[in-house]
mmCIF file of the C-alpha atoms, coordinates in Angstrom:
data_MODEL
# 
_entry.id   MODEL 
# 
loop_
_atom_site.group_PDB 
_atom_site.id 
_atom_site.type_symbol 
_atom_site.label_atom_id 
_atom_site.label_alt_id 
_atom_site.label_comp_id 
_atom_site.label_asym_id 
_atom_site.label_entity_id 
_atom_site.label_seq_id 
_atom_site.pdbx_PDB_ins_code 
_atom_site.Cartn_x 
_atom_site.Cartn_y 
_atom_site.Cartn_z 
_atom_site.occupancy 
_atom_site.B_iso_or_equiv 
_atom_site.pdbx_formal_charge 
_atom_site.auth_seq_id 
_atom_site.auth_comp_id 
_atom_site.auth_asym_id 
_atom_site.auth_atom_id 
_atom_site.pdbx_PDB_model_num 
ATOM 1   C CA . UNK A 1 1   ? 0.014   -0.001  0.005  1.00 0.00 ? 1   UNK A CA 1 
ATOM 2   C CA . UNK A 1 2   ? 1.342   3.446   -0.820 1.00 0.00 ? 2   UNK A CA 1 
ATOM 3   C CA . UNK A 1 3   ? 2.117   5.651   2.177  1.00 0.00 ? 3   UNK A CA 1 
ATOM 4   C CA . UNK A 1 4   ? -0.423  8.235   1.005  1.00 0.00 ? 4   UNK A CA 1 
ATOM 5   C CA . UNK A 1 5   ? -3.276  5.725   1.496  1.00 0.00 ? 5   UNK A CA 1 
ATOM 6   C CA . UNK A 1 6   ? -2.407  4.900   5.109  1.00 0.00 ? 6   UNK A CA 1 
ATOM 7   C CA . UNK A 1 7   ? -4.324  7.797   6.766  1.00 0.00 ? 7   UNK A CA 1 
ATOM 8   C CA . UNK A 1 8   ? -7.526  6.793   4.929  1.00 0.00 ? 8   UNK A CA 1 
ATOM 9   C CA . UNK A 1 9   ? -7.021  3.146   5.884  1.00 0.00 ? 9   UNK A CA 1 
ATOM 10  C CA . UNK A 1 10  ? -6.541  4.023   9.539  1.00 0.00 ? 10  UNK A CA 1 
ATOM 11  C CA . UNK A 1 11  ? -9.630  6.313   9.499  1.00 0.00 ? 11  UNK A CA 1 
ATOM 12  C CA . UNK A 1 12  ? -11.706 3.476   7.961  1.00 0.00 ? 12  UNK A CA 1 
ATOM 13  C CA . UNK A 1 13  ? -10.521 1.035   10.666 1.00 0.00 ? 13  UNK A CA 1 
ATOM 14  C CA . UNK A 1 14  ? -11.419 3.535   13.370 1.00 0.00 ? 14  UNK A CA 1 
ATOM 15  C CA . UNK A 1 15  ? -14.869 4.104   11.732 1.00 0.00 ? 15  UNK A CA 1 
ATOM 16  C CA . UNK A 1 16  ? -15.463 0.341   11.888 1.00 0.00 ? 16  UNK A CA 1 
ATOM 17  C CA . UNK A 1 17  ? -14.299 0.228   15.529 1.00 0.00 ? 17  UNK A CA 1 
ATOM 18  C CA . UNK A 1 18  ? -11.412 -2.078  14.667 1.00 0.00 ? 18  UNK A CA 1 
ATOM 19  C CA . UNK A 1 19  ? -8.922  0.441   15.973 1.00 0.00 ? 19  UNK A CA 1 
ATOM 20  C CA . UNK A 1 20  ? -9.283  3.079   18.657 1.00 0.00 ? 20  UNK A CA 1 
ATOM 21  C CA . UNK A 1 21  ? -7.439  6.393   18.845 1.00 0.00 ? 21  UNK A CA 1 
ATOM 22  C CA . UNK A 1 22  ? -4.957  6.313   21.746 1.00 0.00 ? 22  UNK A CA 1 
ATOM 23  C CA . UNK A 1 23  ? -4.528  9.308   24.055 1.00 0.00 ? 23  UNK A CA 1 
ATOM 24  C CA . UNK A 1 24  ? -1.136  10.114  22.426 1.00 0.00 ? 24  UNK A CA 1 
ATOM 25  C CA . UNK A 1 25  ? -1.490  11.949  19.049 1.00 0.00 ? 25  UNK A CA 1 
ATOM 26  C CA . UNK A 1 26  ? -0.958  9.720   16.037 1.00 0.00 ? 26  UNK A CA 1 
ATOM 27  C CA . UNK A 1 27  ? -1.246  6.449   17.984 1.00 0.00 ? 27  UNK A CA 1 
ATOM 28  C CA . UNK A 1 28  ? -3.885  3.744   17.760 1.00 0.00 ? 28  UNK A CA 1 
ATOM 29  C CA . UNK A 1 29  ? -4.882  0.782   19.853 1.00 0.00 ? 29  UNK A CA 1 
ATOM 30  C CA . UNK A 1 30  ? -6.021  -2.509  18.438 1.00 0.00 ? 30  UNK A CA 1 
ATOM 31  C CA . UNK A 1 31  ? -8.881  -4.402  20.036 1.00 0.00 ? 31  UNK A CA 1 
ATOM 32  C CA . UNK A 1 32  ? -7.615  -7.299  22.120 1.00 0.00 ? 32  UNK A CA 1 
ATOM 33  C CA . UNK A 1 33  ? -9.767  -9.772  20.240 1.00 0.00 ? 33  UNK A CA 1 
ATOM 34  C CA . UNK A 1 34  ? -8.206  -8.704  16.929 1.00 0.00 ? 34  UNK A CA 1 
ATOM 35  C CA . UNK A 1 35  ? -4.754  -8.940  18.431 1.00 0.00 ? 35  UNK A CA 1 
ATOM 36  C CA . UNK A 1 36  ? -5.464  -12.494 19.595 1.00 0.00 ? 36  UNK A CA 1 
ATOM 37  C CA . UNK A 1 37  ? -6.939  -13.433 16.187 1.00 0.00 ? 37  UNK A CA 1 
ATOM 38  C CA . UNK A 1 38  ? -3.843  -12.046 14.431 1.00 0.00 ? 38  UNK A CA 1 
ATOM 39  C CA . UNK A 1 39  ? -1.557  -13.891 16.875 1.00 0.00 ? 39  UNK A CA 1 
ATOM 40  C CA . UNK A 1 40  ? -3.439  -17.169 16.282 1.00 0.00 ? 40  UNK A CA 1 
ATOM 41  C CA . UNK A 1 41  ? -3.211  -16.743 12.464 1.00 0.00 ? 41  UNK A CA 1 
ATOM 42  C CA . UNK A 1 42  ? 0.516   -16.023 12.646 1.00 0.00 ? 42  UNK A CA 1 
ATOM 43  C CA . UNK A 1 43  ? 1.032   -19.067 14.862 1.00 0.00 ? 43  UNK A CA 1 
ATOM 44  C CA . UNK A 1 44  ? -0.996  -21.283 12.530 1.00 0.00 ? 44  UNK A CA 1 
ATOM 45  C CA . UNK A 1 45  ? 1.088   -20.150 9.539  1.00 0.00 ? 45  UNK A CA 1 
ATOM 46  C CA . UNK A 1 46  ? 4.363   -20.638 11.404 1.00 0.00 ? 46  UNK A CA 1 
ATOM 47  C CA . UNK A 1 47  ? 5.243   -16.964 11.142 1.00 0.00 ? 47  UNK A CA 1 
ATOM 48  C CA . UNK A 1 48  ? 4.731   -15.872 14.779 1.00 0.00 ? 48  UNK A CA 1 
ATOM 49  C CA . UNK A 1 49  ? 8.346   -16.286 15.783 1.00 0.00 ? 49  UNK A CA 1 
ATOM 50  C CA . UNK A 1 50  ? 9.615   -14.411 12.763 1.00 0.00 ? 50  UNK A CA 1 
ATOM 51  C CA . UNK A 1 51  ? 7.218   -11.512 13.361 1.00 0.00 ? 51  UNK A CA 1 
ATOM 52  C CA . UNK A 1 52  ? 8.183   -11.333 17.032 1.00 0.00 ? 52  UNK A CA 1 
ATOM 53  C CA . UNK A 1 53  ? 11.850  -11.371 16.111 1.00 0.00 ? 53  UNK A CA 1 
ATOM 54  C CA . UNK A 1 54  ? 11.304  -8.496  13.666 1.00 0.00 ? 54  UNK A CA 1 
ATOM 55  C CA . UNK A 1 55  ? 9.289   -6.528  16.232 1.00 0.00 ? 55  UNK A CA 1 
ATOM 56  C CA . UNK A 1 56  ? 11.996  -7.139  18.897 1.00 0.00 ? 56  UNK A CA 1 
ATOM 57  C CA . UNK A 1 57  ? 14.613  -5.933  16.431 1.00 0.00 ? 57  UNK A CA 1 
ATOM 58  C CA . UNK A 1 58  ? 12.556  -2.832  15.626 1.00 0.00 ? 58  UNK A CA 1 
ATOM 59  C CA . UNK A 1 59  ? 12.111  -1.815  19.290 1.00 0.00 ? 59  UNK A CA 1 
ATOM 60  C CA . UNK A 1 60  ? 15.715  -2.662  20.164 1.00 0.00 ? 60  UNK A CA 1 
ATOM 61  C CA . UNK A 1 61  ? 16.936  -0.439  17.352 1.00 0.00 ? 61  UNK A CA 1 
ATOM 62  C CA . UNK A 1 62  ? 14.510  2.370   18.275 1.00 0.00 ? 62  UNK A CA 1 
ATOM 63  C CA . UNK A 1 63  ? 15.669  2.268   21.921 1.00 0.00 ? 63  UNK A CA 1 
ATOM 64  C CA . UNK A 1 64  ? 19.345  2.059   20.991 1.00 0.00 ? 64  UNK A CA 1 
ATOM 65  C CA . UNK A 1 65  ? 18.952  5.059   18.652 1.00 0.00 ? 65  UNK A CA 1 
ATOM 66  C CA . UNK A 1 66  ? 17.284  7.137   21.358 1.00 0.00 ? 66  UNK A CA 1 
ATOM 67  C CA . UNK A 1 67  ? 19.407  6.070   24.341 1.00 0.00 ? 67  UNK A CA 1 
ATOM 68  C CA . UNK A 1 68  ? 22.327  8.445   23.644 1.00 0.00 ? 68  UNK A CA 1 
ATOM 69  C CA . UNK A 1 69  ? 19.860  11.278  23.113 1.00 0.00 ? 69  UNK A CA 1 
ATOM 70  C CA . UNK A 1 70  ? 18.839  10.892  26.793 1.00 0.00 ? 70  UNK A CA 1 
ATOM 71  C CA . UNK A 1 71  ? 22.142  12.440  27.737 1.00 0.00 ? 71  UNK A CA 1 
ATOM 72  C CA . UNK A 1 72  ? 21.931  15.550  25.629 1.00 0.00 ? 72  UNK A CA 1 
ATOM 73  C CA . UNK A 1 73  ? 19.779  18.307  24.176 1.00 0.00 ? 73  UNK A CA 1 
ATOM 74  C CA . UNK A 1 74  ? 17.395  15.755  22.615 1.00 0.00 ? 74  UNK A CA 1 
ATOM 75  C CA . UNK A 1 75  ? 16.539  14.300  26.020 1.00 0.00 ? 75  UNK A CA 1 
ATOM 76  C CA . UNK A 1 76  ? 12.848  15.322  26.157 1.00 0.00 ? 76  UNK A CA 1 
ATOM 77  C CA . UNK A 1 77  ? 12.073  13.992  22.677 1.00 0.00 ? 77  UNK A CA 1 
ATOM 78  C CA . UNK A 1 78  ? 13.941  10.712  23.391 1.00 0.00 ? 78  UNK A CA 1 
ATOM 79  C CA . UNK A 1 79  ? 12.084  10.346  26.702 1.00 0.00 ? 79  UNK A CA 1 
ATOM 80  C CA . UNK A 1 80  ? 8.778   10.698  24.826 1.00 0.00 ? 80  UNK A CA 1 
ATOM 81  C CA . UNK A 1 81  ? 9.763   8.189   22.146 1.00 0.00 ? 81  UNK A CA 1 
ATOM 82  C CA . UNK A 1 82  ? 10.975  5.533   24.582 1.00 0.00 ? 82  UNK A CA 1 
ATOM 83  C CA . UNK A 1 83  ? 8.039   6.218   26.955 1.00 0.00 ? 83  UNK A CA 1 
ATOM 84  C CA . UNK A 1 84  ? 5.492   5.827   24.127 1.00 0.00 ? 84  UNK A CA 1 
ATOM 85  C CA . UNK A 1 85  ? 7.006   2.469   23.175 1.00 0.00 ? 85  UNK A CA 1 
ATOM 86  C CA . UNK A 1 86  ? 7.925   1.285   26.668 1.00 0.00 ? 86  UNK A CA 1 
ATOM 87  C CA . UNK A 1 87  ? 5.433   -1.599  26.852 1.00 0.00 ? 87  UNK A CA 1 
ATOM 88  C CA . UNK A 1 88  ? 6.412   -2.737  23.339 1.00 0.00 ? 88  UNK A CA 1 
ATOM 89  C CA . UNK A 1 89  ? 10.081  -2.521  24.272 1.00 0.00 ? 89  UNK A CA 1 
ATOM 90  C CA . UNK A 1 90  ? 9.545   -4.626  27.407 1.00 0.00 ? 90  UNK A CA 1 
ATOM 91  C CA . UNK A 1 91  ? 7.691   -7.185  25.249 1.00 0.00 ? 91  UNK A CA 1 
ATOM 92  C CA . UNK A 1 92  ? 10.750  -7.203  22.968 1.00 0.00 ? 92  UNK A CA 1 
ATOM 93  C CA . UNK A 1 93  ? 12.991  -7.685  25.965 1.00 0.00 ? 93  UNK A CA 1 
ATOM 94  C CA . UNK A 1 94  ? 10.808  -10.539 27.235 1.00 0.00 ? 94  UNK A CA 1 
ATOM 95  C CA . UNK A 1 95  ? 10.921  -12.131 23.776 1.00 0.00 ? 95  UNK A CA 1 
ATOM 96  C CA . UNK A 1 96  ? 14.731  -11.944 23.665 1.00 0.00 ? 96  UNK A CA 1 
ATOM 97  C CA . UNK A 1 97  ? 14.980  -13.512 27.117 1.00 0.00 ? 97  UNK A CA 1 
ATOM 98  C CA . UNK A 1 98  ? 12.458  -16.216 26.275 1.00 0.00 ? 98  UNK A CA 1 
ATOM 99  C CA . UNK A 1 99  ? 14.246  -17.141 23.016 1.00 0.00 ? 99  UNK A CA 1 
ATOM 100 C CA . UNK A 1 100 ? 17.686  -17.304 24.683 1.00 0.00 ? 100 UNK A CA 1 
ATOM 101 C CA . UNK A 1 101 ? 19.043  -14.290 22.800 1.00 0.00 ? 101 UNK A CA 1 
ATOM 102 C CA . UNK A 1 102 ? 21.444  -13.295 25.635 1.00 0.00 ? 102 UNK A CA 1 
ATOM 103 C CA . UNK A 1 103 ? 23.436  -10.795 23.647 1.00 0.00 ? 103 UNK A CA 1 
ATOM 104 C CA . UNK A 1 104 ? 20.300  -9.120  22.286 1.00 0.00 ? 104 UNK A CA 1 
ATOM 105 C CA . UNK A 1 105 ? 18.682  -9.046  25.697 1.00 0.00 ? 105 UNK A CA 1 
ATOM 106 C CA . UNK A 1 106 ? 21.805  -7.501  27.322 1.00 0.00 ? 106 UNK A CA 1 
ATOM 107 C CA . UNK A 1 107 ? 22.091  -4.868  24.601 1.00 0.00 ? 107 UNK A CA 1 
ATOM 108 C CA . UNK A 1 108 ? 18.386  -3.912  24.893 1.00 0.00 ? 108 UNK A CA 1 
ATOM 109 C CA . UNK A 1 109 ? 18.498  -3.758  28.685 1.00 0.00 ? 109 UNK A CA 1 
ATOM 110 C CA . UNK A 1 110 ? 21.565  -1.579  28.601 1.00 0.00 ? 110 UNK A CA 1 
ATOM 111 C CA . UNK A 1 111 ? 19.848  0.732   26.118 1.00 0.00 ? 111 UNK A CA 1 
ATOM 112 C CA . UNK A 1 112 ? 17.020  1.105   28.712 1.00 0.00 ? 112 UNK A CA 1 
ATOM 113 C CA . UNK A 1 113 ? 19.370  1.657   31.672 1.00 0.00 ? 113 UNK A CA 1 
ATOM 114 C CA . UNK A 1 114 ? 19.566  5.433   31.464 1.00 0.00 ? 114 UNK A CA 1 
ATOM 115 C CA . UNK A 1 115 ? 15.773  5.704   30.880 1.00 0.00 ? 115 UNK A CA 1 
ATOM 116 C CA . UNK A 1 116 ? 15.201  3.671   33.987 1.00 0.00 ? 116 UNK A CA 1 
ATOM 117 C CA . UNK A 1 117 ? 17.607  5.891   35.941 1.00 0.00 ? 117 UNK A CA 1 
ATOM 118 C CA . UNK A 1 118 ? 15.995  9.144   34.733 1.00 0.00 ? 118 UNK A CA 1 
ATOM 119 C CA . UNK A 1 119 ? 12.533  8.023   35.764 1.00 0.00 ? 119 UNK A CA 1 
ATOM 120 C CA . UNK A 1 120 ? 13.546  6.358   39.003 1.00 0.00 ? 120 UNK A CA 1 
ATOM 121 C CA . UNK A 1 121 ? 12.362  2.960   37.717 1.00 0.00 ? 121 UNK A CA 1 
ATOM 122 C CA . UNK A 1 122 ? 14.781  1.040   39.897 1.00 0.00 ? 122 UNK A CA 1 
ATOM 123 C CA . UNK A 1 123 ? 12.318  -1.816  40.414 1.00 0.00 ? 123 UNK A CA 1 
ATOM 124 C CA . UNK A 1 124 ? 11.880  -2.241  36.645 1.00 0.00 ? 124 UNK A CA 1 
ATOM 125 C CA . UNK A 1 125 ? 15.635  -2.084  36.152 1.00 0.00 ? 125 UNK A CA 1 
ATOM 126 C CA . UNK A 1 126 ? 16.384  -4.613  38.863 1.00 0.00 ? 126 UNK A CA 1 
ATOM 127 C CA . UNK A 1 127 ? 13.685  -7.005  37.604 1.00 0.00 ? 127 UNK A CA 1 
ATOM 128 C CA . UNK A 1 128 ? 14.496  -6.849  33.894 1.00 0.00 ? 128 UNK A CA 1 
ATOM 129 C CA . UNK A 1 129 ? 18.258  -6.918  34.388 1.00 0.00 ? 129 UNK A CA 1 
ATOM 130 C CA . UNK A 1 130 ? 17.733  -9.957  36.586 1.00 0.00 ? 130 UNK A CA 1 
ATOM 131 C CA . UNK A 1 131 ? 15.743  -11.605 33.848 1.00 0.00 ? 131 UNK A CA 1 
ATOM 132 C CA . UNK A 1 132 ? 18.414  -10.749 31.277 1.00 0.00 ? 132 UNK A CA 1 
ATOM 133 C CA . UNK A 1 133 ? 21.206  -12.110 33.400 1.00 0.00 ? 133 UNK A CA 1 
ATOM 134 C CA . UNK A 1 134 ? 19.222  -15.345 33.946 1.00 0.00 ? 134 UNK A CA 1 
ATOM 135 C CA . UNK A 1 135 ? 19.535  -16.049 30.176 1.00 0.00 ? 135 UNK A CA 1 
ATOM 136 C CA . UNK A 1 136 ? 22.378  -18.519 29.807 1.00 0.00 ? 136 UNK A CA 1 
ATOM 137 C CA . UNK A 1 137 ? 25.430  -17.160 27.980 1.00 0.00 ? 137 UNK A CA 1 
ATOM 138 C CA . UNK A 1 138 ? 28.621  -19.087 27.414 1.00 0.00 ? 138 UNK A CA 1 
ATOM 139 C CA . UNK A 1 139 ? 30.891  -16.037 27.510 1.00 0.00 ? 139 UNK A CA 1 
ATOM 140 C CA . UNK A 1 140 ? 31.304  -13.143 29.938 1.00 0.00 ? 140 UNK A CA 1 
ATOM 141 C CA . UNK A 1 141 ? 31.456  -10.146 27.628 1.00 0.00 ? 141 UNK A CA 1 
ATOM 142 C CA . UNK A 1 142 ? 31.899  -6.569  28.819 1.00 0.00 ? 142 UNK A CA 1 
ATOM 143 C CA . UNK A 1 143 ? 28.244  -5.834  28.117 1.00 0.00 ? 143 UNK A CA 1 
ATOM 144 C CA . UNK A 1 144 ? 27.146  -8.656  30.384 1.00 0.00 ? 144 UNK A CA 1 
ATOM 145 C CA . UNK A 1 145 ? 29.505  -7.422  33.137 1.00 0.00 ? 145 UNK A CA 1 
ATOM 146 C CA . UNK A 1 146 ? 28.068  -3.900  32.726 1.00 0.00 ? 146 UNK A CA 1 
ATOM 147 C CA . UNK A 1 147 ? 24.507  -5.356  32.904 1.00 0.00 ? 147 UNK A CA 1 
ATOM 148 C CA . UNK A 1 148 ? 25.425  -7.185  36.155 1.00 0.00 ? 148 UNK A CA 1 
ATOM 149 C CA . UNK A 1 149 ? 26.985  -4.028  37.645 1.00 0.00 ? 149 UNK A CA 1 
ATOM 150 C CA . UNK A 1 150 ? 23.869  -2.016  36.675 1.00 0.00 ? 150 UNK A CA 1 
ATOM 151 C CA . UNK A 1 151 ? 21.637  -4.717  38.105 1.00 0.00 ? 151 UNK A CA 1 
ATOM 152 C CA . UNK A 1 152 ? 23.506  -4.635  41.426 1.00 0.00 ? 152 UNK A CA 1 
ATOM 153 C CA . UNK A 1 153 ? 23.341  -0.844  41.651 1.00 0.00 ? 153 UNK A CA 1 
ATOM 154 C CA . UNK A 1 154 ? 19.569  -0.832  40.978 1.00 0.00 ? 154 UNK A CA 1 
ATOM 155 C CA . UNK A 1 155 ? 19.029  -3.731  43.331 1.00 0.00 ? 155 UNK A CA 1 
ATOM 156 C CA . UNK A 1 156 ? 20.519  -1.717  46.205 1.00 0.00 ? 156 UNK A CA 1 
ATOM 157 C CA . UNK A 1 157 ? 17.812  0.919   45.577 1.00 0.00 ? 157 UNK A CA 1 
ATOM 158 C CA . UNK A 1 158 ? 14.988  -1.671  45.681 1.00 0.00 ? 158 UNK A CA 1 
ATOM 159 C CA . UNK A 1 159 ? 16.046  -3.883  48.626 1.00 0.00 ? 159 UNK A CA 1 
ATOM 160 C CA . UNK A 1 160 ? 15.570  -1.807  51.721 1.00 0.00 ? 160 UNK A CA 1 
ATOM 161 C CA . UNK A 1 161 ? 15.632  -4.829  54.042 1.00 0.00 ? 161 UNK A CA 1 
ATOM 162 C CA . UNK A 1 162 ? 18.970  -6.088  52.713 1.00 0.00 ? 162 UNK A CA 1 
ATOM 163 C CA . UNK A 1 163 ? 21.144  -7.733  55.339 1.00 0.00 ? 163 UNK A CA 1 
ATOM 164 C CA . UNK A 1 164 ? 24.643  -6.459  56.030 1.00 0.00 ? 164 UNK A CA 1 
ATOM 165 C CA . UNK A 1 165 ? 26.133  -9.580  54.430 1.00 0.00 ? 165 UNK A CA 1 
ATOM 166 C CA . UNK A 1 166 ? 24.009  -9.132  51.294 1.00 0.00 ? 166 UNK A CA 1 
ATOM 167 C CA . UNK A 1 167 ? 25.043  -5.488  51.005 1.00 0.00 ? 167 UNK A CA 1 
ATOM 168 C CA . UNK A 1 168 ? 28.723  -6.421  51.518 1.00 0.00 ? 168 UNK A CA 1 
ATOM 169 C CA . UNK A 1 169 ? 28.421  -9.168  48.873 1.00 0.00 ? 169 UNK A CA 1 
ATOM 170 C CA . UNK A 1 170 ? 26.880  -6.685  46.460 1.00 0.00 ? 170 UNK A CA 1 
ATOM 171 C CA . UNK A 1 171 ? 29.609  -4.091  47.077 1.00 0.00 ? 171 UNK A CA 1 
ATOM 172 C CA . UNK A 1 172 ? 32.282  -6.793  46.580 1.00 0.00 ? 172 UNK A CA 1 
ATOM 173 C CA . UNK A 1 173 ? 30.576  -7.889  43.377 1.00 0.00 ? 173 UNK A CA 1 
ATOM 174 C CA . UNK A 1 174 ? 30.482  -4.323  42.110 1.00 0.00 ? 174 UNK A CA 1 
ATOM 175 C CA . UNK A 1 175 ? 34.252  -3.880  42.890 1.00 0.00 ? 175 UNK A CA 1 
ATOM 176 C CA . UNK A 1 176 ? 35.058  -7.125  41.047 1.00 0.00 ? 176 UNK A CA 1 
ATOM 177 C CA . UNK A 1 177 ? 32.930  -6.101  38.056 1.00 0.00 ? 177 UNK A CA 1 
ATOM 178 C CA . UNK A 1 178 ? 34.483  -2.604  37.993 1.00 0.00 ? 178 UNK A CA 1 
ATOM 179 C CA . UNK A 1 179 ? 37.953  -4.192  37.848 1.00 0.00 ? 179 UNK A CA 1 
ATOM 180 C CA . UNK A 1 180 ? 36.941  -6.410  34.964 1.00 0.00 ? 180 UNK A CA 1 
ATOM 181 C CA . UNK A 1 181 ? 35.285  -3.580  33.069 1.00 0.00 ? 181 UNK A CA 1 
ATOM 182 C CA . UNK A 1 182 ? 38.305  -1.323  33.459 1.00 0.00 ? 182 UNK A CA 1 
ATOM 183 C CA . UNK A 1 183 ? 40.544  -4.100  32.150 1.00 0.00 ? 183 UNK A CA 1 
ATOM 184 C CA . UNK A 1 184 ? 38.622  -4.219  28.809 1.00 0.00 ? 184 UNK A CA 1 
ATOM 185 C CA . UNK A 1 185 ? 40.303  -2.253  25.980 1.00 0.00 ? 185 UNK A CA 1 
ATOM 186 C CA . UNK A 1 186 ? 37.003  -0.765  24.831 1.00 0.00 ? 186 UNK A CA 1 
ATOM 187 C CA . UNK A 1 187 ? 34.210  0.519   27.067 1.00 0.00 ? 187 UNK A CA 1 
ATOM 188 C CA . UNK A 1 188 ? 31.150  -1.702  27.246 1.00 0.00 ? 188 UNK A CA 1 
ATOM 189 C CA . UNK A 1 189 ? 27.640  -0.717  26.493 1.00 0.00 ? 189 UNK A CA 1 
ATOM 190 C CA . UNK A 1 190 ? 25.689  1.080   23.847 1.00 0.00 ? 190 UNK A CA 1 
# 
């Protein structure tokens, strides 16, 4: 379909109540029954995994492209973009974890790390970095070490009842990870 025809198609779908306008300008929501039907059709055709891989790639690339903007003059626009796609990005992260894509999951989680920090989403960060680190990976790459260090730092913010031993273990773990990260010739992360 030519790009010029998309607005008319969207308007027709809204008129038929197949899509709803979302609160954010230019965004639409699909009815859950349609989403389930589409998921069932993709599963029946054997294309569901491929579509989810493509979606995960799209949201990972979108987040990676906006992550550096969070630390500069484009911060507000980047916050809006990542915020608008946050649920989709977490679905992409879940997909990468569920499919054993350790490297992709680490990269996506690290692209979200500064967003989590800016919004004080320490609980999200600790949970998702824990999920990412639970994905088996044969090698310990700098990115994985950085994800582990980020996980430990966010975990401290979410575990108020941490015992003195747990806190000491986390501090020792952070020191060890810092030493390994400093030993790498190139900095880790996006």
